[in-house]
Amino acid sequence: MDFKDSPKAYDASAVETDIFRKWEESGAFNPDKLADLDERYKNAEPYCIVLPPPNRTGTLHVGHAKMLAIEDLLIRFYRMRGRKAYWIPGTDHAALATQVKVEQKLKDEGMADPRKELGREQFLEKVRDFAQKSRDTIVNQCKAMGSSMDWTREKYTLDAERNKAVNATFKMMYGDGLIERGFRVVNWDPVFKTTLSDDEVEHKEGQAEFVTFTYDKNFPIQISTTRPETKFGDTAVAVHPEDERYNKYVGQTIEAVFCGKPIKVKIIADESVDREFGTGALGVTPAHSLVDADLADKHGLPMVQVIGEDGKMTAEAGADFAGLTTVEARKKIVAMLEAQGCMVKKETIAQNLLVAQRGGNPVEQLPMRQWFVRVNKKFKLRQNTLGKWKRGEEATLKELMRYAVESKQTRVLPDNFEKIYFHWIDNLRDWCISRQIWFGHQIPVWYKGEEIQVGNESPGEGWERDPDTLDTWFSSSLWTFSTLGWPDNATVDADGNLAKTGELKEYHPTAVLETGYDILFFWVARMVLMSTYALGEVPFRDTYLHGLVRDDQGRKMSKSLGNVLDPLELIPKYGTDAVRLSLVMGTAPGMDQKLSEDKIKDFRNFTNKLWNISRYVLTQANLESRILNPEIRTLADGWIMARLDEVREKVAQLIENYQFSQAGELLRDFTWGDFADWYLEIAKIEKGKDAILNHILSSLLKLWHPYMPFVTEYVWGLMGNGKQLIVSAWPDVTSHVARPASQGEEFETLRTLITDIRRLRSENGVEAAALVKVALVSNEATKKLIQENLAVVKQLARLESIEFVAAVEQGWPTAMSGATTVGLNLASGVDVAKEKDKAEKEIAALKPYIAATEAKLQNADFTGKAPEKVVNDMKSKLDEAKAKLQALEKRLETLG
RNA sequence: GGACGUUUAGCUCAGUUGGUUAGAGCGUUCGAUUCACAUUCGAAAGGUCGCAGGUUCGAAUCCUGCAACGUCCACCA
């Protein structure tokens, strides 16, 4: 290709599809084919990331795009570093979310009750269709983002292999007594008619009528509630043990008639009751409040269910109320209490309403027979676990989850999320895993009367399968090992150690789990639970949590606000590389990020800059020289090579520490600020740098590849490099090229001098193109430096000549550059007042600095305690400042 | 109520073991433009690092308190 004819602006959409296809076809995404592409992948150390499987509920949003950008960055970085990189793709069936979506769609299309009208199989057919379409969209989106996952090994949380893992886990946990069927209070969504886990329920701020009353005329204690309709189910009134108002009643069981329904209420004492709140007496409703259910457990209270699964009052509420909705019942009760004279007062208070996270429907708490994972139950470990427990020893699931993080076998980044994780574990209740929806893994349990059998196959005649399905997080929580061939790839050896084979052995524990902090509990914690339980090891070494992507005003992106940025609309407009950069740069781990189109535009500009840098190098430097070792001939050569070494090292360190933004900024400064703005300009003056130019361009492409895979691979291909960039090695150490150590510093002196002369010109209105004469007062070392690089200084500062003098002539504008005084020979002369003002200002800034620095250096505490380097640096800074001050004062004198 | 964050230039944000006179991008102002790139180049202005104390030779950085904003958890029944 003739680069002179290449387009001035990088056209991402013209090249991206083709580049992606070549990567995919080459086998670079497939860890087992890497060795065919490059020798160094033979026996390479594996590096594995599982993709947090996106829900098959539609399309990916910009949050997913951020996740893909970060994970692809890591995978590409480690692949180039010679690791056998495996990124496992897959999607999540997202049981409830997907079913809700399809059900809603069918309702919108006019079906009154889709589940009833279609029946289980036909309904599921509709859901599967939708899920399949979502999957196709998601895969295309992932590819558009440049994700280098091994697409030949795509997984699905609801496919046969995952089902096998789910059933195996269920069976093991059932056998260990960790999964149990129980009649307990659960969160019930009356709209979608299913249970929900505690994490799927949210508290929404609202207002409620708070009524204070007695159950009947004779009842001696007043209680308060916002939900009088539940009071048919009260079996106790709890008071604080030290509350003198109620002491005398404690222990009694009082029979009362509440709105026509006889109830038996025991007066109990419990520390948890707040004496200051309401009347200080709490009506306990074990069947309809998780908190009350705990109290009931503690005090041995019976449970009376008065609200049914349809959200309506049951027969237990008495004939007058049975069949009413809770709201109807509430109104009727309030009226009845008032009529009976039992009502003490009615207030409006701020109260949080329980609502479903998905859908936002009010959630009822009801006692139901459901399946639970018991997190506080001691069980016998199946294998040696986390290096702490031996096979056969006892522990609880909570203990495993806690120890995995406490012992740093899984690192949580940023580490403040550790505290949040521990807090969640401490407050964790048993996990209700059965759902009354159809889309998901059916619970592998069979019933015959009261008999129960666990397994996938029917135990025989007369056995019926549980119609319920498992919480979607049950299958997601196995994701790190269900995708690697578990349970087939694991046995426990004679010593109690887990013996892994195949992919499980190679890749588990995975390297890092990268995801948004919003699913720390839902998913990350549950993966730790399952992996430590089933394998006795952590699921991943690092947990890296990224922040949420918000709009430019910091609001959550949502369809209703209309502030959603769709990655698939942005990619054709700005290019994938720009979109990726905008999601990785200017952010810190765990911090939310504001994203605007302007920001993406800025990074589009940068991809174009890199394109033009490449174009220039490729038109100027003889390509054949790219195989030669760069030869250092000038100061600038030594400087840029030293900078490259420094940057290469630092970037790798930063990426290893998940500091992508900082690494990227460093790279950008080097690419744009050092290489393009300085070195390339110098290369126009000092010719014959073909090998260095090619070397640095190649290095830049490699260093940028994890961030900007497309433009870098494209240019790499144009250079005629045989091997694809994606599998080429991270830049080699270049320090074999001899160079004096001082070159970096000396170059900085020159760079500062040139900038200072440019400023002087600008301040004095010298035309940009005009050549001027300067006089320099300088020490010998600097003088030598300038003389050796005369052409560069003259060209970059636009100078006609440089003269070294003892003193700058009166009447010339001057500036200080380090210890060097620069005088500009202007025909127009100098504006004396302006020059004086400038000098005075500089002096005014310098004097307090010198005073403060001198004081510091005279302080024995400082010189004694501070490291020598700090003291020496300060000394030389002081000397420089003093010389500058002296020159400025002299200057002021000559100005009169 | 509990916990965890955030507060640094007009805006968006870096600043990892405390160490030069605190940085970047965008925006603004001034100037340039046949020569890789106007998706560009040169230059400038702009900050008492939320407030108040403390530790230290030295604090944006560590400690204490306060304020504002945000998030999560709990739910007072």
Coordinates of C-alpha atoms in Angstrom, one line a residue, chain A residues 464-744:
Chain A
E464 CA -44.3 -36.5 40.5
R465 CA -41.7 -33.9 39.7
D466 CA -41.6 -30.6 41.5
P467 CA -43.0 -28.1 39.0
D468 CA -40.9 -25.2 40.3
T469 CA -37.7 -23.9 38.9
L470 CA -34.5 -22.7 40.5
D471 CA -33.5 -19.1 41.2
T472 CA -31.5 -18.0 38.2
W473 CA -28.5 -17.2 40.4
F474 CA -28.3 -20.8 41.4
S475 CA -27.0 -21.7 38.0
S476 CA -25.0 -18.5 37.6
S477 CA -23.2 -19.2 40.8
L478 CA -21.6 -22.3 39.3
W479 CA -20.4 -20.4 36.3
T480 CA -16.7 -20.6 36.8
F481 CA -16.6 -24.3 37.0
S482 CA -19.8 -25.4 35.2
T483 CA -18.2 -23.9 32.1
L484 CA -15.0 -25.9 32.7
G485 CA -16.5 -29.4 32.7
W486 CA -17.5 -29.8 36.3
P487 CA -18.6 -32.3 37.7
D488 CA -17.0 -34.7 35.2
N489 CA -13.6 -33.1 35.6
A490 CA -13.4 -33.5 39.3
T491 CA -12.9 -36.3 41.9
V492 CA -11.6 -36.3 45.4
D493 CA -8.3 -38.2 45.9
A494 CA -7.3 -40.4 48.8
D495 CA -5.8 -37.5 50.8
G496 CA -9.1 -35.6 50.5
N497 CA -7.8 -33.2 47.9
L498 CA -9.8 -32.3 44.9
A499 CA -8.3 -33.9 41.8
K500 CA -9.1 -31.9 38.7
T501 CA -8.7 -32.9 35.1
G502 CA -9.0 -31.3 31.7
E503 CA -10.0 -27.7 31.4
L504 CA -11.0 -27.5 35.1
K505 CA -7.5 -28.3 36.0
E506 CA -6.0 -25.9 33.5
Y507 CA -8.1 -22.9 34.2
H508 CA -9.7 -23.1 37.7
P509 CA -9.5 -21.0 39.8
T510 CA -9.9 -18.4 37.1
A511 CA -7.7 -15.3 37.1
V512 CA -10.1 -12.5 37.7
L513 CA -13.8 -11.9 37.9
E514 CA -14.5 -8.5 36.4
T515 CA -18.0 -7.1 36.9
G516 CA -20.0 -4.2 38.1
Y517 CA -20.3 -3.7 41.9
D518 CA -24.1 -3.8 41.6
I519 CA -24.0 -7.6 41.4
L520 CA -21.5 -8.2 44.2
F521 CA -24.2 -10.0 46.3
F522 CA -26.3 -11.5 43.7
W523 CA -23.5 -13.2 41.9
V524 CA -19.9 -12.7 43.1
A525 CA -20.7 -13.8 46.7
R526 CA -22.8 -16.7 45.5
M527 CA -20.0 -17.9 43.2
V528 CA -17.6 -17.9 46.2
L529 CA -20.2 -19.9 48.1
M530 CA -20.7 -22.5 45.4
S531 CA -17.0 -22.9 44.4
T532 CA -15.7 -23.2 48.0
Y533 CA -18.5 -25.7 48.7
A534 CA -18.3 -27.8 45.6
L535 CA -14.5 -27.6 44.9
G536 CA -13.0 -26.4 48.1
E537 CA -11.3 -23.6 46.2
V538 CA -12.1 -20.1 45.3
P539 CA -13.6 -19.4 41.9
F540 CA -11.2 -16.6 41.0
R541 CA -8.0 -15.0 42.3
D542 CA -9.1 -11.4 41.9
T543 CA -12.4 -9.7 42.0
Y544 CA -12.3 -6.5 40.1
L545 CA -15.4 -4.4 40.4
H546 CA -16.0 -1.5 38.0
G547 CA -18.4 1.4 38.6
L548 CA -21.7 2.1 36.9
V549 CA -21.9 4.2 33.7
R550 CA -24.1 7.2 34.1
D551 CA -25.2 10.0 31.9
D552 CA -23.3 13.3 31.7
Q553 CA -25.4 14.6 34.7
G554 CA -24.7 11.6 36.8
R555 CA -28.1 10.0 36.4
K556 CA -28.7 6.4 35.8
M557 CA -29.2 5.6 32.2
S558 CA -32.8 4.5 31.6
K559 CA -35.2 4.3 28.7
S560 CA -37.8 6.4 30.4
L561 CA -35.3 9.3 30.9
G562 CA -34.2 8.9 27.3
N563 CA -30.5 9.3 28.2
V564 CA -29.3 5.9 27.2
L565 CA -26.2 5.7 25.1
D566 CA -26.4 2.6 22.9
P567 CA -22.9 1.2 22.1
L568 CA -24.1 -0.1 18.8
E569 CA -25.1 3.3 17.7
L570 CA -21.8 4.8 18.9
I571 CA -19.6 2.3 17.2
P572 CA -20.4 3.2 13.6
K573 CA -20.1 6.8 14.5
Y574 CA -16.8 7.0 16.3
G575 CA -15.3 3.6 15.9
T576 CA -15.0 0.7 18.4
D577 CA -11.6 1.8 19.6
A578 CA -12.9 5.3 20.6
V579 CA -15.9 3.8 22.4
R580 CA -13.7 1.4 24.3
L581 CA -11.2 4.1 25.3
S582 CA -14.0 6.3 26.6
L583 CA -15.2 3.5 28.9
V584 CA -11.7 2.7 30.3
M585 CA -10.1 6.2 30.6
G586 CA -10.8 8.8 33.1
T587 CA -12.2 6.3 35.6
A588 CA -11.0 4.6 38.7
P589 CA -11.8 1.1 39.9
G590 CA -15.2 0.9 41.6
M591 CA -16.1 4.5 40.8
D592 CA -19.1 5.5 38.8
Q593 CA -18.4 7.2 35.6
K594 CA -20.2 9.9 33.6
L595 CA -20.2 9.3 29.9
S596 CA -21.0 11.8 27.2
E597 CA -20.8 11.7 23.5
D598 CA -18.2 14.5 23.7
K599 CA -15.9 12.3 25.6
I600 CA -16.1 9.6 22.9
K601 CA -15.4 12.2 20.3
D602 CA -12.2 13.1 22.1
F603 CA -11.0 9.6 21.9
R604 CA -12.1 9.3 18.3
N605 CA -9.7 12.2 17.8
F606 CA -7.0 10.3 19.5
T607 CA -7.4 7.2 17.4
N608 CA -7.1 9.4 14.4
K609 CA -3.9 10.9 15.9
L610 CA -2.4 7.5 16.2
W611 CA -3.5 6.7 12.6
N612 CA -1.8 9.8 11.4
I613 CA 1.4 9.2 13.4
S614 CA 1.5 5.8 11.7
R615 CA 0.8 7.2 8.3
Y616 CA 3.6 9.7 8.7
V617 CA 6.1 7.1 10.0
L618 CA 5.2 4.7 7.2
T619 CA 5.6 7.3 4.5
Q620 CA 8.9 8.6 5.9
A621 CA 10.8 5.6 7.2
N622 CA 12.0 2.8 5.1
L623 CA 9.9 -0.2 6.2
E624 CA 12.7 -2.7 5.7
S625 CA 14.5 -1.0 8.6
R626 CA 11.9 -2.3 11.0
I627 CA 13.9 -5.4 11.5
L628 CA 17.1 -3.5 12.3
N629 CA 18.1 -2.6 15.8
P630 CA 17.5 1.0 16.5
E631 CA 20.7 3.0 16.6
I632 CA 21.1 5.9 18.9
R633 CA 23.0 8.8 17.3
T634 CA 21.6 11.9 18.8
L635 CA 20.4 13.2 22.1
A636 CA 16.7 12.9 21.0
D637 CA 17.3 9.3 20.1
G638 CA 18.6 8.4 23.5
W639 CA 15.8 10.3 25.1
I640 CA 12.9 8.7 23.2
M641 CA 14.3 5.2 23.6
A642 CA 14.7 5.8 27.4
R643 CA 11.2 7.1 27.6
L644 CA 9.9 4.1 25.7
D645 CA 11.6 1.7 28.1
E646 CA 10.2 3.6 31.1
V647 CA 6.7 3.8 29.7
R648 CA 6.6 0.1 28.6
E649 CA 7.6 -1.0 32.1
K650 CA 5.2 1.3 33.9
V651 CA 2.2 0.5 31.6
A652 CA 2.6 -3.2 32.3
Q653 CA 2.8 -2.6 36.0
L654 CA -0.3 -0.4 36.0
I655 CA -2.3 -2.9 33.9
E656 CA -1.3 -5.7 36.2
N657 CA -2.7 -3.6 39.1
Y658 CA -5.9 -2.9 37.2
Q659 CA -5.1 0.8 36.8
F660 CA -6.2 1.0 33.2
S661 CA -6.9 4.7 33.2
Q662 CA -3.5 5.6 34.5
A663 CA -1.7 3.3 32.1
G664 CA -3.7 4.7 29.2
E665 CA -2.9 8.3 30.2
L666 CA 0.7 7.5 30.4
L667 CA 0.6 6.0 27.0
R668 CA -1.3 8.9 25.6
D669 CA 1.2 11.4 27.0
F670 CA 4.0 9.4 25.5
T671 CA 2.4 8.9 22.1
W672 CA 1.1 12.4 21.6
G673 CA 3.2 14.6 23.9
D674 CA 6.6 13.0 23.5
F675 CA 6.7 11.0 20.3
A676 CA 4.4 13.0 18.0
D677 CA 5.0 16.5 19.2
W678 CA 8.7 16.3 19.8
Y679 CA 10.4 13.3 18.4
L680 CA 8.7 13.3 15.0
E681 CA 9.3 17.0 14.7
I682 CA 13.0 16.4 15.4
A683 CA 13.1 13.5 13.0
K684 CA 12.1 16.0 10.3
I685 CA 15.4 17.9 11.1
E686 CA 17.7 15.0 12.0
K687 CA 17.3 12.5 9.2
G688 CA 18.1 8.9 9.1
K689 CA 16.0 7.6 12.0
D690 CA 14.2 4.9 10.0
A691 CA 15.0 2.1 12.4
I692 CA 14.0 4.0 15.5
L693 CA 10.8 5.3 14.0
N694 CA 9.8 1.9 13.0
H695 CA 10.7 0.5 16.3
I696 CA 8.8 3.0 18.3
L697 CA 5.7 2.8 16.1
S698 CA 5.7 -1.0 16.4
S699 CA 6.1 -0.7 20.2
L700 CA 3.2 1.8 20.3
L701 CA 1.0 -0.5 18.4
K702 CA 1.7 -3.3 20.8
L703 CA 1.3 -1.2 23.9
W704 CA -2.0 0.3 22.6
H705 CA -3.4 -3.0 21.3
P706 CA -5.3 -4.0 24.4
Y707 CA -7.0 -0.6 24.5
M708 CA -7.5 0.0 20.8
P709 CA -7.3 -3.4 19.1
F710 CA -8.7 -2.4 15.7
V711 CA -6.6 0.6 14.6
T712 CA -3.4 -1.0 16.0
E713 CA -4.0 -4.3 14.2
Y714 CA -4.9 -2.4 11.0
V715 CA -1.7 -0.4 10.9
W716 CA 0.3 -3.5 12.0
G717 CA -1.1 -5.2 8.9
L718 CA -0.2 -2.3 6.7
M719 CA 3.4 -2.5 7.9
G720 CA 3.5 -5.9 6.4
N721 CA 4.2 -7.7 9.6
G722 CA 3.5 -11.4 9.0
K723 CA 2.1 -12.3 12.3
Q724 CA -1.0 -10.7 13.7
L725 CA -0.5 -8.1 16.4
I726 CA -3.0 -9.9 18.6
V727 CA -0.5 -12.7 19.2
S728 CA 2.7 -10.8 19.0
A729 CA 4.8 -10.3 22.1
W730 CA 4.6 -7.3 24.4
P731 CA 7.5 -5.0 23.6
D732 CA 10.9 -6.3 24.4
V733 CA 13.4 -4.6 26.6
T734 CA 15.3 -2.2 24.4
S735 CA 18.0 -1.3 27.0
H736 CA 20.5 -3.3 25.1
V737 CA 20.9 -0.2 23.1
A738 CA 23.8 1.8 24.7
R739 CA 23.0 5.3 25.7
P740 CA 24.4 7.7 28.3
A741 CA 22.2 7.9 31.4
S742 CA 22.1 11.7 31.4
Q743 CA 20.4 12.0 28.0
G744 CA 16.9 12.1 29.4

